[in-house]
Coordinates of C-alpha atoms in Angstrom, one line a residue:
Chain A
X147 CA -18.3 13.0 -7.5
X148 CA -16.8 15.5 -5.4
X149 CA -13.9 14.4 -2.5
X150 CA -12.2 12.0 -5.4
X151 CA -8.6 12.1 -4.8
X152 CA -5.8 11.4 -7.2
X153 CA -2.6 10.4 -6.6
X154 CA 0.5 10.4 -8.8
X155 CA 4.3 9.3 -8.9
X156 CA 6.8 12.5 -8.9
X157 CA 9.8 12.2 -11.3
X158 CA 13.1 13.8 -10.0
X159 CA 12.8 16.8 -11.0
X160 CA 9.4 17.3 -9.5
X161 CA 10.2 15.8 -6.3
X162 CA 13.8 17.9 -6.2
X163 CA 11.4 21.1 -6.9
X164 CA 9.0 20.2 -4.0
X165 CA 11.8 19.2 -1.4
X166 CA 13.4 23.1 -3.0
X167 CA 10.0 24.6 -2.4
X168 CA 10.0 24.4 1.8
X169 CA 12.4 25.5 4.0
X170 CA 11.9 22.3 6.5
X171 CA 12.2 18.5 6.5
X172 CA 13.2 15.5 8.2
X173 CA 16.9 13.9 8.0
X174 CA 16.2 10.2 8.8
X175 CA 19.2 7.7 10.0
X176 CA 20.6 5.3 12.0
X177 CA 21.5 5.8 15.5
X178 CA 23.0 3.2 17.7
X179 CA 21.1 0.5 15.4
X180 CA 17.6 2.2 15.8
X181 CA 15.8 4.5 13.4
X182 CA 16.1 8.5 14.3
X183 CA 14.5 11.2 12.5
X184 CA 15.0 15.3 13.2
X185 CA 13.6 18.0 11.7
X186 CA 16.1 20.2 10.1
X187 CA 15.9 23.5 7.6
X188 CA 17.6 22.4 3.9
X189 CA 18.8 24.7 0.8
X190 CA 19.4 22.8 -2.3
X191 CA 22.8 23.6 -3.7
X192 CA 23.3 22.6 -7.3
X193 CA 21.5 19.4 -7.3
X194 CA 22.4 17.8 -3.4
X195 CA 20.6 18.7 0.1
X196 CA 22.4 21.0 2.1
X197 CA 21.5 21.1 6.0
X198 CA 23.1 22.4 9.2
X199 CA 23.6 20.7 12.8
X200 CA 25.0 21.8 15.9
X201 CA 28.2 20.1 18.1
X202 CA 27.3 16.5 19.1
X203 CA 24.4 16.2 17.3
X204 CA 24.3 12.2 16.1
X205 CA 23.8 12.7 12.4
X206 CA 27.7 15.0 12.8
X207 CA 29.3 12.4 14.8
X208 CA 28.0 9.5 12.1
X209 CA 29.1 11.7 9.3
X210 CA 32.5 12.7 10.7
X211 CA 33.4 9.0 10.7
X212 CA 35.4 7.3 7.8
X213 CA 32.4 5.1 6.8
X214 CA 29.8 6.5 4.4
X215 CA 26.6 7.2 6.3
X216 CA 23.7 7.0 4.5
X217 CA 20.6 8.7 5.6
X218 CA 17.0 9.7 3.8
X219 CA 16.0 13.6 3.5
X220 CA 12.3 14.0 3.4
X221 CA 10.0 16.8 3.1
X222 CA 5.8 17.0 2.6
X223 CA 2.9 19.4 2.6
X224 CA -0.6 17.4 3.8
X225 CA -3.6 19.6 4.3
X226 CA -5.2 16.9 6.9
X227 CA -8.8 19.0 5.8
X228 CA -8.8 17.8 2.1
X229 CA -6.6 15.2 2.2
X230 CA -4.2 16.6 -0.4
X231 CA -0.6 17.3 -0.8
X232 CA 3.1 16.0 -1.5
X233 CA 5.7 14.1 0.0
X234 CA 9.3 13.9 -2.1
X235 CA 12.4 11.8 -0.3
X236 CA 15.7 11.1 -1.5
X237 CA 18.4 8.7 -0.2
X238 CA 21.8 8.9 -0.3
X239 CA 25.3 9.2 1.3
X240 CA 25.8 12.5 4.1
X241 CA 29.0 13.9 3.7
X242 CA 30.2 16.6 6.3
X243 CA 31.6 19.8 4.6
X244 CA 35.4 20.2 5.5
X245 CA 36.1 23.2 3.4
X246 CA 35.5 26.1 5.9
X247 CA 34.9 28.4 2.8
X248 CA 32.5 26.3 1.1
X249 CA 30.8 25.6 4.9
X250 CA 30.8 29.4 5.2
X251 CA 28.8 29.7 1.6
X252 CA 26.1 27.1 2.7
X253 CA 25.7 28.6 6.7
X254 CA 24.8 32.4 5.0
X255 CA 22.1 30.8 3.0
X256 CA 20.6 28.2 5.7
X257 CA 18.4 29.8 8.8
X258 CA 17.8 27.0 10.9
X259 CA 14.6 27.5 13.0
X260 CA 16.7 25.7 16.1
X261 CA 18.4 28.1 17.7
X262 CA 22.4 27.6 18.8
X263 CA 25.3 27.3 17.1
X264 CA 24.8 25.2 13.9
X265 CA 28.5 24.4 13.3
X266 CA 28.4 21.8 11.1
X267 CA 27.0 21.7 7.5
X268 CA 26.3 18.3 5.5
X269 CA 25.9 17.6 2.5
X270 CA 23.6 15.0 1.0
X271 CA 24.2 13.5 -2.5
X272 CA 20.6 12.4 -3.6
X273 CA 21.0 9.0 -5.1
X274 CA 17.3 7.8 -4.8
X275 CA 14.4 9.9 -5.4
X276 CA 11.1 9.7 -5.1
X277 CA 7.6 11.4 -4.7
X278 CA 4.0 11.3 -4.8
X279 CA 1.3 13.6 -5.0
X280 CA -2.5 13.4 -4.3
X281 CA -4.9 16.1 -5.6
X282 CA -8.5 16.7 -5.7
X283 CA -9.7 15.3 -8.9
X284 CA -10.5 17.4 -11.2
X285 CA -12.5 16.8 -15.0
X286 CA -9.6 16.2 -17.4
X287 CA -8.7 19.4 -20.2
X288 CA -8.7 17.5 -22.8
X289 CA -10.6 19.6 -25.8
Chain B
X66 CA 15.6 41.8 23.2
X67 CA 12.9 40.8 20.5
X68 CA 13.6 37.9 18.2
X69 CA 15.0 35.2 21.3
X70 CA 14.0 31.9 21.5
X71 CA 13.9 29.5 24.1
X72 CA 14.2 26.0 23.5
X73 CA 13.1 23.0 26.4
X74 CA 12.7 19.1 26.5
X75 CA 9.4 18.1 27.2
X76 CA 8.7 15.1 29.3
X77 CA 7.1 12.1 28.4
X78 CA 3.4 12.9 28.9
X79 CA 4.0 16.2 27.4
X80 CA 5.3 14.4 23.9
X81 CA 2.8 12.3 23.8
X82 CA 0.5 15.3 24.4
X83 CA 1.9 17.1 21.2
X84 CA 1.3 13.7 19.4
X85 CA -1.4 13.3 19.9
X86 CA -2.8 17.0 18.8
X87 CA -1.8 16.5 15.0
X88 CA -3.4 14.0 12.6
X89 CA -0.3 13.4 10.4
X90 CA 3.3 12.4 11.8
X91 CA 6.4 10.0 10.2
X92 CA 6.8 6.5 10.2
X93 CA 10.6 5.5 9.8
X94 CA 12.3 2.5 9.7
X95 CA 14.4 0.4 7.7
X96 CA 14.0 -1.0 4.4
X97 CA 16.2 -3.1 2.8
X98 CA 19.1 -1.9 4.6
X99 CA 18.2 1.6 4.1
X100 CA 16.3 4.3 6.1
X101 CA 13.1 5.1 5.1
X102 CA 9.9 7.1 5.9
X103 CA 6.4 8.0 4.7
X104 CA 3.9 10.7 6.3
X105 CA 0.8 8.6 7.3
X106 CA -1.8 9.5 9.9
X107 CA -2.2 8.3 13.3
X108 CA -4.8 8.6 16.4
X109 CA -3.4 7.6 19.9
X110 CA -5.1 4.8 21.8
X111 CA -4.6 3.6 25.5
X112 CA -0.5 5.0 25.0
X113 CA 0.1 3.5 22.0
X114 CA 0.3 5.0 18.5
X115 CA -2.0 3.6 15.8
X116 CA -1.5 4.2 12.2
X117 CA -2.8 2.2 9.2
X118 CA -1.1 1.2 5.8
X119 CA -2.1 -0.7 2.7
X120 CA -1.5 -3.8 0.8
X121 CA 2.5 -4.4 -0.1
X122 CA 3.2 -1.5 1.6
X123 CA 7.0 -2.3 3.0
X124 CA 6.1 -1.1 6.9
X125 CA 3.1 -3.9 6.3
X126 CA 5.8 -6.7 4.8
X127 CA 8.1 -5.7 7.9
X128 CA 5.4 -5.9 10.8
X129 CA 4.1 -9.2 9.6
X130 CA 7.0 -11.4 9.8
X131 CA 7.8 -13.2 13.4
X132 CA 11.0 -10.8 13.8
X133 CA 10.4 -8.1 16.0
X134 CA 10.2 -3.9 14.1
X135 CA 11.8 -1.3 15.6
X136 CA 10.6 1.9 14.4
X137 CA 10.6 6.0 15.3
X138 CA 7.3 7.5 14.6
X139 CA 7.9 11.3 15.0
X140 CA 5.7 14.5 14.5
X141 CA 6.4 18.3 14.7
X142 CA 4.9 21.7 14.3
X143 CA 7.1 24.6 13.1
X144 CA 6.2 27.6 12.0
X145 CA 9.8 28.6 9.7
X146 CA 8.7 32.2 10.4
X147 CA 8.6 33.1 13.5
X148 CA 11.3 29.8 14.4
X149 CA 9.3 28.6 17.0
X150 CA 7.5 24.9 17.3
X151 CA 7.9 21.2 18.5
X152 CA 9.2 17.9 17.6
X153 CA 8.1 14.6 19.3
X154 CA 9.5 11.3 18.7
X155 CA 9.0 7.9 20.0
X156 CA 11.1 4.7 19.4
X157 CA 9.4 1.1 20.0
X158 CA 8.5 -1.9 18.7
X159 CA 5.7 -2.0 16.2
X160 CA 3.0 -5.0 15.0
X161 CA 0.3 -5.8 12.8
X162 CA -2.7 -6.1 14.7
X163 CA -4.2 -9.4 13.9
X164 CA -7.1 -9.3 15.8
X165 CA -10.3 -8.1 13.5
X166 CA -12.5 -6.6 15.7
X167 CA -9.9 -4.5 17.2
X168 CA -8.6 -3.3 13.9
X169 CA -11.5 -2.7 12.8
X170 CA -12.2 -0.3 15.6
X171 CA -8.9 1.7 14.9
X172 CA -9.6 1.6 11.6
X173 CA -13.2 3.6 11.8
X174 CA -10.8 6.0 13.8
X175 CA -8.4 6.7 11.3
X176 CA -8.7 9.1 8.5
X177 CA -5.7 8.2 6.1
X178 CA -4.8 11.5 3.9
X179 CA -3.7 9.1 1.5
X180 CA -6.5 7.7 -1.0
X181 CA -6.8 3.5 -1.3
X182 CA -8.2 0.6 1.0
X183 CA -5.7 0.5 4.3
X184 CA -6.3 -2.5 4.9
X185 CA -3.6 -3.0 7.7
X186 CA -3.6 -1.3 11.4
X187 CA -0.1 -1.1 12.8
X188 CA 0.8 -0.5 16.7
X189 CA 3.6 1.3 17.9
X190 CA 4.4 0.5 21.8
X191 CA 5.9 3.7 22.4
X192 CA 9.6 2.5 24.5
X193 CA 11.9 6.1 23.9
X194 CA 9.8 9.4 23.9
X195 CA 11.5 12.2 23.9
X196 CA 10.5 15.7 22.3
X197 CA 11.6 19.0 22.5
X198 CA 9.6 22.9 22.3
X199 CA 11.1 26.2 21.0
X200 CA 9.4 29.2 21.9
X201 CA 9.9 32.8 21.9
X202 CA 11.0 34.3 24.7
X203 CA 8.8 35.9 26.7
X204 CA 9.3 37.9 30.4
X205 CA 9.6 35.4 33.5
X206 CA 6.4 36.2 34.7
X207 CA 7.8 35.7 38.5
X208 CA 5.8 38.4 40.9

């Protein structure tokens, strides 16, 4: 039957190489108790999520504080025609790069597609992860 | 100079506008403490965002208990070439539409990219919207 679809689970790595395969996603947190989502351009840097933000954007203030903020990083591909494509997310605790050298590394390799000053670079160490894909089914190559 | 971009807030009605030209958005919300968020697809109705979900799905679990959901459902268009596109969000309270013949309706609406019975029709009363546009910048076209 044609327009079967299959969906499976992601490990890590896959979901890791799919988030490392685009160049935008959505940070997703907590703002004054309700749920806020932006999209943002990432790089993956050894293993964490590396984005940029600009002066008084909510996710710096939340991540210039003492408290850990944790925060989901999520990035998908959907062809809305044939109903296929990925999703990956990962959770974990946003840090806010002090090091100005280290900050200077990450802000050559990010081009966020906002434009302004995008002062601030976070960090995000992945602690969940998870992903699915769907495909078109195809006959199994088994010999 | 080539390669400017211009960015503006669009209103309300121009949000829901953008919303409502893509089939595919974000769901977020918080699960177990943490923030989380799943692409699903939506149509708009009467002002009101309607997406479905299936069985055990947490957004389900959430928006059938008696305690009010707050969620962000968000969508965007960006094109990380040229750095130009929109994000549109919307913050409100969301519930499981009980009602059978009314779900039913939505549900012959929707076209879930995601393969398996969605079963449940969720309603988001649309309370924050807010969105913003990038574009490239072009001549004031002023006589």
């Amino acid at each position: 039957m044609g327009g079967q679809r299959q969906i499976r689970q992601l490990t890590r790595q896959q979901a890791m190489r799919k988030l490392a395969s685009v160049p935008v996603g959505h940070i997703v947190f907590t703002e004054r108790a309700l749920p806020a989502v932006r999209p943002v351009n990432h790089i993956l840097d050894n293993g964490q999520v590396i984005i940029s933000s600009h002066d008084g954007a909510a996710i710096v203030d939340l991540t210039s504080s003492d408290h850990a903020t944790v925060v989901a990083y999520q990035a998908d591909q959907i062809d809305p025609a044939t109903h296929t494509g990925w999703a990956a997310t990962i959770t974990g605790l946003a840090h806010l790069i002090n090091d100005p050298q280290q900050a200077a590394r990450h802000r050559r390799a990010l081009h966020p597609w906002i434009t302004g000053a995008m002062n601030h670079i976070i960090r995000i160490d992945p602690q969940i992860i998870t992903g699915y894909e769907q495909t078109a089914d195809t006959p199994a190559a088994t010999p």
